Coordinates of C-alpha atoms and ligand atoms in Angstrom, one line a residue:
M1 CA -73.3 120.7 114.8
I2 CA -71.6 122.5 112.5
D3 CA -71.5 121.4 109.0
V4 CA -69.1 123.1 106.7
R5 CA -69.0 121.3 104.0
N6 CA -72.5 122.5 102.2
P7 CA -73.8 125.6 102.2
E8 CA -77.1 125.6 102.0
D9 CA -78.0 122.9 105.0
G10 CA -77.0 125.3 108.0
F11 CA -74.8 127.4 107.2
A12 CA -77.0 130.3 107.1
A13 CA -77.6 129.8 110.7
L14 CA -72.8 129.1 111.4
R15 CA -72.5 132.6 109.1
A16 CA -74.7 134.1 111.2
R17 CA -73.2 133.0 114.2
I18 CA -69.5 134.2 113.0
D19 CA -71.0 137.9 112.9
A20 CA -72.9 138.2 115.7
L21 CA -68.4 137.7 116.7
G22 CA -67.7 140.8 115.0
E23 CA -65.1 141.8 112.1
P24 CA -62.8 139.1 111.1
V25 CA -58.7 140.4 110.8
G26 CA -58.3 142.2 107.6
G27 CA -62.3 141.7 107.2
D28 CA -61.3 138.8 105.5
R29 CA -65.4 138.3 104.7
G30 CA -67.0 135.8 103.1
E31 CA -70.4 136.2 100.7
A32 CA -73.7 134.2 101.8
G33 CA -73.0 130.2 100.3
E34 CA -69.4 130.4 99.9
P35 CA -66.9 128.6 101.6
L36 CA -65.3 129.9 105.2
T37 CA -62.3 132.1 105.1
V38 CA -59.5 132.3 108.0
G39 CA -61.1 135.1 108.9
E40 CA -64.4 133.7 109.6
W41 CA -62.0 130.4 110.6
A42 CA -60.3 132.0 112.9
L43 CA -63.6 133.5 114.8
L44 CA -65.6 130.5 115.5
I45 CA -62.2 128.6 116.5
E46 CA -61.5 131.3 119.4
D47 CA -65.5 131.8 120.4
I48 CA -65.5 127.7 120.9
V49 CA -62.2 127.6 122.2
E50 CA -62.6 130.8 125.2
K51 CA -66.0 129.2 125.9
P52 CA -64.6 125.6 127.1
D53 CA -68.5 124.5 128.4
D54 CA -69.5 125.7 124.8
A55 CA -72.0 122.8 123.3
T56 CA -71.3 123.7 119.3
G57 CA -70.6 119.9 118.7
G58 CA -68.7 118.3 116.0
I59 CA -67.9 120.6 113.2
Y60 CA -68.4 118.2 110.2
N61 CA -66.3 118.7 106.9
V62 CA -67.2 115.2 105.2
A63 CA -68.3 114.2 101.9
T64 CA -71.6 112.7 101.1
P65 CA -72.2 109.3 100.0
E66 CA -72.8 111.4 96.6
E67 CA -69.5 113.0 96.9
D68 CA -67.9 109.7 97.8
D69 CA -69.6 106.4 99.0
R70 CA -65.7 104.8 99.6
E71 CA -64.7 103.0 102.8
Y72 CA -63.0 105.6 104.4
D73 CA -58.5 103.4 103.9
A74 CA -57.6 105.7 106.6
I75 CA -58.8 107.9 110.3
F76 CA -56.9 109.5 112.0
V77 CA -57.3 110.1 115.1
G78 CA -55.6 113.5 116.0
G79 CA -55.5 115.9 113.2
G80 CA -52.0 117.9 114.3
A81 CA -49.0 116.9 112.5
G82 CA -48.7 113.5 112.3
G83 CA -52.4 112.6 111.3
R84 CA -52.9 115.8 109.3
F85 CA -49.6 115.0 107.3
G86 CA -50.7 111.2 106.5
A87 CA -54.0 112.5 105.1
A88 CA -53.1 114.9 103.5
Y89 CA -50.4 112.1 101.7
L90 CA -53.2 109.5 101.8
R91 CA -55.7 111.7 99.8
A92 CA -53.0 112.9 97.8
R93 CA -52.8 109.3 96.8
G94 CA -56.1 109.0 96.0
G95 CA -56.6 107.3 98.9
R96 CA -60.1 108.0 101.6
Q97 CA -59.4 109.9 104.6
L98 CA -61.3 110.9 107.9
I99 CA -59.8 113.1 110.4
V100 CA -60.9 113.1 113.9
D101 CA -59.4 116.1 116.6
A102 CA -60.9 116.5 120.2
W103 CA -60.4 120.0 119.1
P104 CA -62.1 122.8 116.6
F105 CA -58.3 123.4 114.4
L106 CA -56.3 120.6 113.4
G107 CA -52.1 121.4 114.2
G108 CA -52.6 120.1 117.3
S109 CA -51.0 120.6 120.4
C110 CA -48.1 122.4 117.7
P111 CA -50.4 126.5 117.5
H112 CA -52.2 126.0 119.8
Q113 CA -50.0 125.5 123.4
A114 CA -46.4 123.2 121.9
C115 CA -43.8 124.7 118.6
V116 CA -45.6 127.9 117.9
P117 CA -45.0 129.3 121.0
H118 CA -41.9 128.4 122.0
H119 CA -40.6 129.6 119.1
L120 CA -42.7 133.2 119.9
F121 CA -40.7 133.0 123.2
S122 CA -37.7 131.9 122.0
E123 CA -37.3 135.1 119.6
C124 CA -38.7 137.3 122.3
A125 CA -35.6 135.0 124.4
R126 CA -33.1 136.5 122.1
E127 CA -35.0 140.0 121.3
L128 CA -35.0 140.5 125.5
D129 CA -31.1 138.9 125.6
L130 CA -29.4 141.1 122.2
A131 CA -31.8 144.7 124.3
R132 CA -29.9 143.2 127.9
H133 CA -26.0 143.3 126.6
M134 CA -27.0 146.7 124.2
Q135 CA -28.4 148.7 127.2
G136 CA -26.9 151.8 127.2
R137 CA -25.0 151.7 123.5
L138 CA -25.9 152.7 120.4
W139 CA -30.2 153.7 120.6
Y140 CA -30.5 151.0 123.6
P141 CA -32.2 152.7 126.3
E142 CA -32.3 151.4 129.3
F143 CA -33.4 148.0 129.8
D144 CA -37.3 148.4 131.7
E145 CA -37.8 144.5 133.3
S146 CA -40.7 146.1 133.9
K147 CA -42.3 146.1 130.3
A148 CA -40.5 142.4 129.6
S149 CA -43.6 140.6 130.8
I150 CA -44.6 136.4 131.2
L151 CA -47.7 136.7 131.1
G152 CA -47.5 139.6 128.5
I153 CA -46.3 137.7 125.8
V154 CA -48.3 134.6 126.8
E155 CA -51.3 136.7 126.1
L156 CA -50.7 137.7 123.3
F157 CA -49.5 134.4 121.7
K158 CA -53.3 133.4 123.3
K159 CA -54.7 136.7 121.2
G160 CA -52.9 135.9 117.9
R161 CA -53.4 132.1 118.6
S162 CA -56.8 131.4 116.0
L163 CA -55.5 132.6 112.5
P164 CA -53.0 129.6 112.3
H165 CA -55.3 127.8 113.8
A166 CA -57.8 129.0 110.7
V167 CA -55.4 127.8 108.1
M168 CA -55.3 124.4 109.2
N169 CA -58.8 124.4 109.2
W170 CA -59.0 126.6 105.6
Q171 CA -56.2 124.8 103.7
S172 CA -57.3 121.6 104.8
K173 CA -60.6 122.2 103.4
Q174 CA -60.5 124.1 100.5
Q175 CA -57.3 123.9 99.3
L176 CA -56.7 119.6 100.7
D177 CA -59.7 118.3 100.5
L178 CA -59.2 116.4 103.5
E179 CA -62.4 114.7 105.2
F180 CA -62.7 116.1 109.1
I181 CA -64.2 115.8 112.5
L182 CA -63.8 118.4 114.7
N183 CA -64.3 119.8 117.7
A184 CA -65.7 116.5 118.3
P185 CA -63.9 113.8 121.0
A186 CA -63.1 110.4 119.0
T187 CA -63.9 106.7 121.0
V188 CA -62.3 104.2 119.6
I189 CA -63.6 101.1 119.1
D190 CA -62.1 98.6 117.3
E191 CA -59.1 98.5 115.3
H192 CA -62.0 99.2 112.4
T193 CA -64.4 101.8 113.9
V194 CA -64.7 104.9 115.2
E195 CA -66.8 106.6 117.4
V196 CA -68.1 110.6 117.0
E197 CA -70.9 112.0 119.0
G198 CA -73.1 108.9 118.3
R199 CA -72.0 107.8 114.8
Q200 CA -70.1 105.3 113.7
F201 CA -67.6 105.5 111.7
R202 CA -65.4 102.3 109.8
A203 CA -62.1 102.5 107.7
R204 CA -59.6 99.5 107.0
N205 CA -57.1 100.8 108.7
L206 CA -56.4 103.1 112.3
V207 CA -54.0 105.8 112.2
L208 CA -53.1 107.1 115.8
G209 CA -51.5 110.7 116.9
T210 CA -52.7 112.6 120.0
G211 CA -49.6 113.5 120.2
A212 CA -48.0 113.4 124.2
R213 CA -48.9 115.5 127.3
T214 CA -46.0 116.7 130.2
A215 CA -45.6 113.8 132.6
Y216 CA -45.6 115.1 136.5
P217 CA -43.2 114.1 138.9
D218 CA -45.1 112.2 141.5
I219 CA -44.1 114.6 144.3
S220 CA -46.4 116.0 146.8
G221 CA -47.4 119.2 146.2
I222 CA -47.3 120.2 142.5
E223 CA -51.3 119.5 142.0
Q224 CA -51.6 123.0 143.7
N225 CA -52.0 126.5 141.7
G226 CA -48.8 128.4 140.2
V227 CA -46.6 124.7 138.4
F228 CA -47.3 125.0 135.3
D229 CA -46.2 123.3 132.0
F230 CA -45.6 124.1 129.1
A231 CA -49.2 123.8 127.9
S232 CA -50.7 124.7 131.3
L233 CA -48.6 127.8 131.1
I234 CA -50.6 129.3 128.1
E235 CA -54.3 128.8 128.9
D236 CA -53.8 129.0 132.9
L237 CA -51.0 131.9 133.7
D238 CA -53.1 135.0 135.3
Y239 CA -50.2 136.6 136.7
E240 CA -46.7 137.8 136.7
P241 CA -44.3 135.8 137.7
T242 CA -41.6 137.7 139.8
S243 CA -39.1 134.2 140.1
C244 CA -39.3 131.2 138.3
V245 CA -38.2 126.9 139.2
I246 CA -37.6 124.3 136.8
I247 CA -38.0 120.5 137.4
G248 CA -36.7 118.9 134.8
G249 CA -34.0 119.1 132.7
S250 CA -35.7 118.7 129.0
K251 CA -35.1 120.7 126.1
V252 CA -38.4 122.7 127.0
A253 CA -36.5 122.7 130.5
L254 CA -33.8 124.9 128.5
E255 CA -35.8 127.0 126.1
Y256 CA -38.2 128.3 128.7
G257 CA -35.8 128.5 131.4
S258 CA -33.9 130.5 129.2
F259 CA -36.9 132.8 128.1
F260 CA -38.7 133.1 131.7
Q261 CA -34.4 134.8 132.6
A262 CA -34.5 137.3 129.6
T263 CA -37.7 138.3 130.8
G264 CA -35.9 139.2 134.5
C265 CA -37.4 136.3 135.7
Q266 CA -34.6 134.8 138.1
T267 CA -35.0 131.0 136.8
T268 CA -33.5 128.5 138.6
I269 CA -33.3 124.0 137.3
L270 CA -33.6 121.0 139.4
T271 CA -32.9 118.0 137.1
R272 CA -32.0 114.7 138.2
S273 CA -29.7 114.2 134.7
P274 CA -26.9 116.0 134.0
L275 CA -28.8 118.5 131.0
L276 CA -27.8 118.2 127.9
R277 CA -27.3 114.4 129.2
T278 CA -30.0 112.6 128.5
A279 CA -31.3 109.5 126.7
S280 CA -33.8 111.3 124.6
L281 CA -31.5 113.6 123.1
H282 CA -28.0 112.0 121.0
H283 CA -25.4 113.5 119.6
I284 CA -24.7 116.0 121.7
D285 CA -20.5 117.0 121.4
E286 CA -18.9 117.7 125.0
D287 CA -17.5 121.8 123.7
M288 CA -21.5 122.4 122.4
R289 CA -22.9 122.0 125.6
T290 CA -20.2 123.5 127.8
Y291 CA -20.1 126.8 125.4
V292 CA -24.6 126.2 125.5
I293 CA -24.3 126.1 129.2
D294 CA -21.9 128.7 129.9
M295 CA -23.6 130.7 128.2
M296 CA -27.2 130.2 130.2
V297 CA -25.3 130.2 133.7
D298 CA -23.6 133.8 131.9
R299 CA -27.6 135.7 130.9
G300 CA -27.7 134.4 135.7
I301 CA -30.1 131.2 135.3
V302 CA -29.1 129.3 138.5
I303 CA -28.2 124.8 137.2
H304 CA -28.4 122.4 140.3
E305 CA -27.4 119.0 138.6
G306 CA -27.9 115.9 140.7
V307 CA -30.7 116.6 142.7
E308 CA -33.7 114.8 143.7
P309 CA -37.3 117.0 143.7
L310 CA -39.0 116.4 147.1
E311 CA -42.0 118.6 147.2
V312 CA -43.6 122.1 145.7
L313 CA -44.4 123.9 148.9
G314 CA -47.6 125.6 149.4
D315 CA -50.7 125.9 150.5
G316 CA -53.1 125.7 147.3
R317 CA -50.6 128.0 145.0
A318 CA -47.2 127.1 145.6
T319 CA -44.9 128.6 147.6
G320 CA -41.6 127.6 146.5
V321 CA -39.2 123.5 146.3
R322 CA -37.9 121.8 148.5
Y323 CA -34.8 119.9 146.6
R324 CA -32.5 116.9 147.7
G325 CA -29.0 119.0 146.5
S326 CA -25.6 116.9 144.9
D327 CA -24.7 116.7 148.6
G328 CA -27.8 115.0 150.3
E329 CA -28.9 118.1 152.0
T330 CA -32.5 118.9 151.6
V331 CA -32.8 122.8 150.5
E332 CA -35.9 125.0 150.0
I333 CA -36.5 127.4 147.7
E334 CA -38.5 130.7 147.3
T335 CA -40.7 130.9 144.4
D336 CA -43.9 132.2 143.4
F337 CA -43.6 130.0 139.7
V338 CA -43.0 125.5 139.2
F339 CA -42.4 125.0 135.8
V340 CA -42.6 121.2 134.3
G341 CA -40.3 120.0 132.4
T342 CA -39.6 116.3 133.0
G343 CA -40.4 114.7 130.0
E344 CA -43.6 113.8 128.4
R345 CA -45.8 110.9 127.8
P346 CA -49.1 109.7 125.8
N347 CA -52.2 109.4 127.1
L348 CA -53.2 105.7 126.2
K349 CA -57.1 105.0 127.5
L350 CA -58.6 106.1 125.0
Y351 CA -56.9 102.7 123.1
D352 CA -57.9 100.6 125.9
A353 CA -59.9 98.9 123.1
L354 CA -57.1 97.8 120.8
G355 CA -55.0 95.9 123.1
L356 CA -52.2 97.9 121.6
E357 CA -48.0 96.7 122.6
T358 CA -46.4 99.7 124.6
D359 CA -42.7 100.0 125.3
D360 CA -41.5 100.0 129.2
R361 CA -42.3 103.9 129.6
G362 CA -45.0 103.2 128.3
F363 CA -45.0 104.5 124.3
V364 CA -46.6 102.6 121.7
V365 CA -44.1 100.1 119.8
A366 CA -44.9 100.6 116.4
D367 CA -42.8 99.1 113.6
S368 CA -40.6 101.7 110.8
T369 CA -44.2 100.9 108.8
M370 CA -45.9 102.3 112.1
K371 CA -47.9 99.3 112.3
T372 CA -48.3 98.5 116.2
S373 CA -49.5 95.2 117.2
S374 CA -52.4 95.3 116.2
P375 CA -52.1 95.2 112.5
S376 CA -54.7 97.7 110.8
V377 CA -53.6 99.8 113.6
R378 CA -50.8 102.9 112.8
A379 CA -49.4 104.6 115.6
I380 CA -47.8 108.0 114.8
G381 CA -45.4 111.1 116.4
D382 CA -45.1 112.0 119.9
L383 CA -47.0 108.5 120.9
L384 CA -43.9 106.3 120.3
G385 CA -41.6 108.9 122.3
S386 CA -38.7 110.8 120.6
P387 CA -37.6 112.8 118.6
M388 CA -40.5 114.6 119.7
E389 CA -40.3 116.6 116.7
M390 CA -42.5 118.2 114.3
F391 CA -40.0 115.9 111.4
K392 CA -41.4 112.5 113.1
A393 CA -44.6 113.3 112.9
R394 CA -45.7 114.8 110.1
K395 CA -43.2 111.8 108.4
C396 CA -44.6 109.2 110.5
G397 CA -48.0 109.6 109.1
M398 CA -46.5 110.2 105.3
A399 CA -45.4 106.7 106.4
A400 CA -48.1 105.3 107.2
A401 CA -50.6 106.7 104.3
R402 CA -48.1 105.2 101.8
N403 CA -48.1 101.9 103.6
I404 CA -52.2 101.7 103.6
M405 CA -51.8 102.9 100.2
G406 CA -50.2 99.9 98.9
E407 CA -47.0 100.9 99.4
H408 CA -44.2 99.4 101.0
Y409 CA -42.0 102.4 102.9
E410 CA -40.4 102.1 106.0
Y411 CA -39.2 105.6 107.7
D412 CA -36.2 104.6 110.1
Y413 CA -36.2 108.2 112.2
S414 CA -33.7 106.7 114.8
E415 CA -31.2 109.5 112.9
Y416 CA -31.8 113.0 112.3
P417 CA -30.9 116.8 112.7
D418 CA -31.4 117.7 115.9
F419 CA -32.4 122.1 118.1
F420 CA -33.2 123.3 120.4
H421 CA -33.0 127.3 121.3
T422 CA -31.6 129.4 124.4
T423 CA -31.3 132.5 123.8
Y424 CA -29.1 131.0 121.0
E425 CA -29.9 128.6 118.3
V426 CA -28.4 125.5 119.1
T427 CA -28.4 122.9 116.6
W428 CA -26.8 120.0 115.5
C429 CA -26.1 116.4 113.5
G430 CA -24.2 113.3 113.0
L431 CA -21.7 112.3 115.2
T432 CA -19.6 115.1 117.9
E433 CA -16.2 114.6 117.5
A434 CA -16.0 112.0 120.8
E435 CA -18.5 109.1 118.9
A436 CA -16.0 110.7 114.8
R437 CA -12.8 109.7 117.5
E438 CA -14.3 106.1 118.6
R439 CA -14.9 105.4 115.0
Y440 CA -12.1 106.2 112.8
P441 CA -8.6 107.0 113.8
N442 CA -7.8 110.4 111.4
V443 CA -10.1 112.4 113.0
I444 CA -9.6 116.4 112.9
K445 CA -12.3 119.2 112.7
L446 CA -12.9 123.0 111.7
Q447 CA -14.1 124.9 114.9
M448 CA -15.0 128.2 116.2
P449 CA -13.3 130.0 118.3
P450 CA -10.3 127.1 118.4
D451 CA -9.1 125.4 121.0
D452 CA -6.2 127.9 121.5
S453 CA -7.9 130.5 121.5
D454 CA -9.2 133.0 123.9
P455 CA -13.1 133.5 123.4
E456 CA -13.3 137.0 125.5
S457 CA -11.5 138.6 122.5
F458 CA -11.5 136.3 119.6
P459 CA -14.2 137.8 117.2
L460 CA -16.3 134.5 115.1
P461 CA -17.7 133.1 114.3
A462 CA -20.4 135.8 113.9
A463 CA -22.6 136.5 111.2
E464 CA -26.3 138.5 111.0
G465 CA -27.8 137.5 114.8
S466 CA -24.1 138.2 116.9
M467 CA -22.4 141.3 114.3
L468 CA -23.6 143.7 117.7
Y469 CA -22.3 140.6 119.9
A470 CA -19.1 140.2 118.1
F471 CA -18.2 143.3 118.6
T472 CA -19.1 143.8 121.8
R473 CA -18.4 141.3 124.0
P474 CA -17.3 138.1 121.5
I475 CA -18.1 135.1 123.5
L476 CA -21.5 135.5 123.2
S477 CA -21.1 135.5 119.1
G478 CA -21.7 132.0 119.2
W479 CA -19.8 128.5 118.5
F480 CA -19.3 125.8 116.2
K481 CA -17.0 122.9 114.9
L482 CA -17.1 120.0 111.8
V483 CA -15.9 117.0 112.4
I484 CA -14.7 115.0 110.0
D485 CA -12.9 112.4 109.2
A486 CA -9.7 113.1 107.1
D487 CA -8.8 109.9 105.5
S488 CA -12.1 109.6 103.7
R489 CA -12.1 113.7 104.2
R490 CA -16.1 113.0 104.2
I491 CA -18.2 115.1 106.9
L492 CA -19.7 113.3 110.2
G493 CA -21.3 115.4 111.9
A494 CA -21.5 119.5 112.0
H495 CA -22.3 121.3 116.0
H496 CA -23.3 125.4 115.7
V497 CA -24.7 128.1 118.6
G498 CA -25.5 131.0 117.1
F499 CA -28.6 131.8 114.8
G500 CA -29.2 131.8 111.9
A501 CA -27.9 127.7 111.1
K502 CA -30.6 126.4 111.7
D503 CA -32.5 125.7 107.7
A504 CA -28.8 125.1 107.0
F505 CA -28.9 121.3 109.3
Q506 CA -31.6 120.1 107.3
Y507 CA -29.3 120.5 104.5
I508 CA -26.2 118.9 105.7
D509 CA -27.8 116.5 107.9
Y510 CA -29.3 115.1 104.8
L511 CA -26.0 115.1 102.4
I512 CA -23.7 113.3 105.5
R513 CA -26.2 110.3 105.5
R514 CA -26.2 110.2 101.6
P515 CA -24.4 106.7 100.9
E516 CA -21.2 108.5 99.7
G517 CA -21.1 110.9 102.3
W518 CA -20.7 115.1 101.8
T519 CA -17.0 115.9 101.8
I520 CA -14.8 118.9 102.7
D521 CA -14.3 119.3 98.8
D522 CA -18.5 119.1 97.8
M523 CA -18.8 121.7 100.9
A524 CA -16.0 124.3 99.9
E525 CA -17.7 124.1 96.2
L526 CA -20.7 125.6 97.4
S527 CA -21.1 129.2 97.5
E528 CA -21.2 130.9 100.7
L529 CA -23.6 133.8 101.1
F530 CA -21.6 136.0 102.8
L531 CA -21.7 136.3 106.4
N532 CA -22.5 132.8 106.4
P533 CA -24.0 132.2 109.9
E534 CA -22.4 128.8 109.9
H535 CA -19.5 129.7 108.2
F536 CA -18.9 125.8 107.6
I537 CA -18.0 126.7 103.3
Q538 CA -15.2 129.4 103.2
L539 CA -13.0 127.1 106.6
S540 CA -13.8 124.5 104.6
R541 CA -12.7 125.5 101.5
L542 CA -9.5 127.0 103.4
R543 CA -8.6 123.5 104.6
A544 CA -9.5 121.5 101.0
G545 CA -6.1 121.7 99.1
K546 CA -4.6 120.6 101.6
Q547 CA -3.8 116.3 101.5
Q548 CA -3.3 115.5 104.6
L549 CA -6.6 117.1 106.3
V550 CA -5.4 119.1 109.6
N551 CA -7.4 120.8 111.9
L552 CA -8.3 125.1 111.5
Ligands
KPC601 C1 -47.9 127.5 110.6 C2 -47.0 126.4 111.4 O1 -46.3 125.4 110.0 C3 -47.2 125.9 112.8 S1 -49.1 124.4 113.4 C4 -48.2 123.1 112.2 C5 -49.5 122.1 112.3 S2 -48.9 121.6 110.8 O2 -49.5 121.8 109.3 O3 -50.6 120.1 111.0 O4 -48.5 120.5 110.9

């Protein structure tokens, strides 16, 4: 056990342990009796993570009865995005909270195995794509695939991930004043009680936020070495893959597949459902889908849709995948690297004692206040199903906290801006063109490149991140569409493939979903920071003078 709250009590031993681990990054060393610095937290976390059989026990930041003797308003089981943000909100409202997490850091899978490495990989994919495309031109050397190592990039991430973890612990303790127990699994005893290392903690409410894990398909050979998901890729990869077969067509499959291919690892995607038409994704514009998939194929990714994976071949180590193609024929493909991207499911074993209602896919059922079938238990984030995105987890946590603190607050996450990466950023919100035409009689669009152009020679869109493509092979520089109801002049949907526009979609989504909406005329009033990556403002201004709106 480590108590990081009371410097007088056992703290010297902790600092001695940290001292023995070396210099913190940047020499960020704290004084005796002072709280741990970010650098010291990083050393401690890395030490624990690197030793799976570590006997350190829980890391406690729990108030003494003298400091706070109130009953807990909530115990957050899981200190990932949902738990941490929910706990912070509840604390900010004057409540008392406790987070319990089995990992030695707060922040959950995001900084450890999921969003943060994914963003690193997607940035590498984008850089590698440009370097490959520009090779031999300007100052770009011939592209050397041997230097674009999946293993090397995974190792780079693993070497650096303790620092973001450390920031989460430091911020939660020093700035947010949260109570937590880390590096110790929780046992849920009943709807008010959690046991940690033999000690029971009671609260008015439990908030469950332990996330989801990849759901492997039940096919022979899937448990062999050489088969990975987004989490085990980080923890277990110890060789350089030479080719990749991805089983599944989720966002993760598209994103990691684009990364693997960009490094030069020939990647084949085997998916039952057509890509980007899975039920967990909504509002995928058909033209956007076409551009995304065409550009993946352009980069050399092989995509087989409508197929059924039958077996991972190999004798303890994957050597190939056997699948039934869309024509019914059985096919074998050789590979030394199988990646599973079939979506995620929660593990609810921890909550057996609660008997929670679940849906037919195994997700917890909760109402819009996050309340489960057990009235004092709320569930948040990926436990509830899609969208399995950061904003939803964090806002679920906040919604749970607000309700626990006596406010009636409903969170509806049925509509939201969405995104994923290939070698591009793909971002969208609102209605597709087809959905808009079903609901409104007079729909127009602003689109680049326009339908009747030759995209190979049409040099827009172009902005930061796509200029070099625009001046060498214009079709690679992106695609976008703004969908507008010509009668009300309201913007109904926005769809973008390119670079640098993702942030705008956080705001566009909010604006177009306001009761009063957001019109082409409102858009034309904005001041574009030219070349603005999504081009929406200037194109709106070019058309807004027209009483009868038409396409552009
Ligand atoms: C640095 C960062 O935002 C990635 S890790 C986020 C974890 S948390 O803040 O708890 O949502």
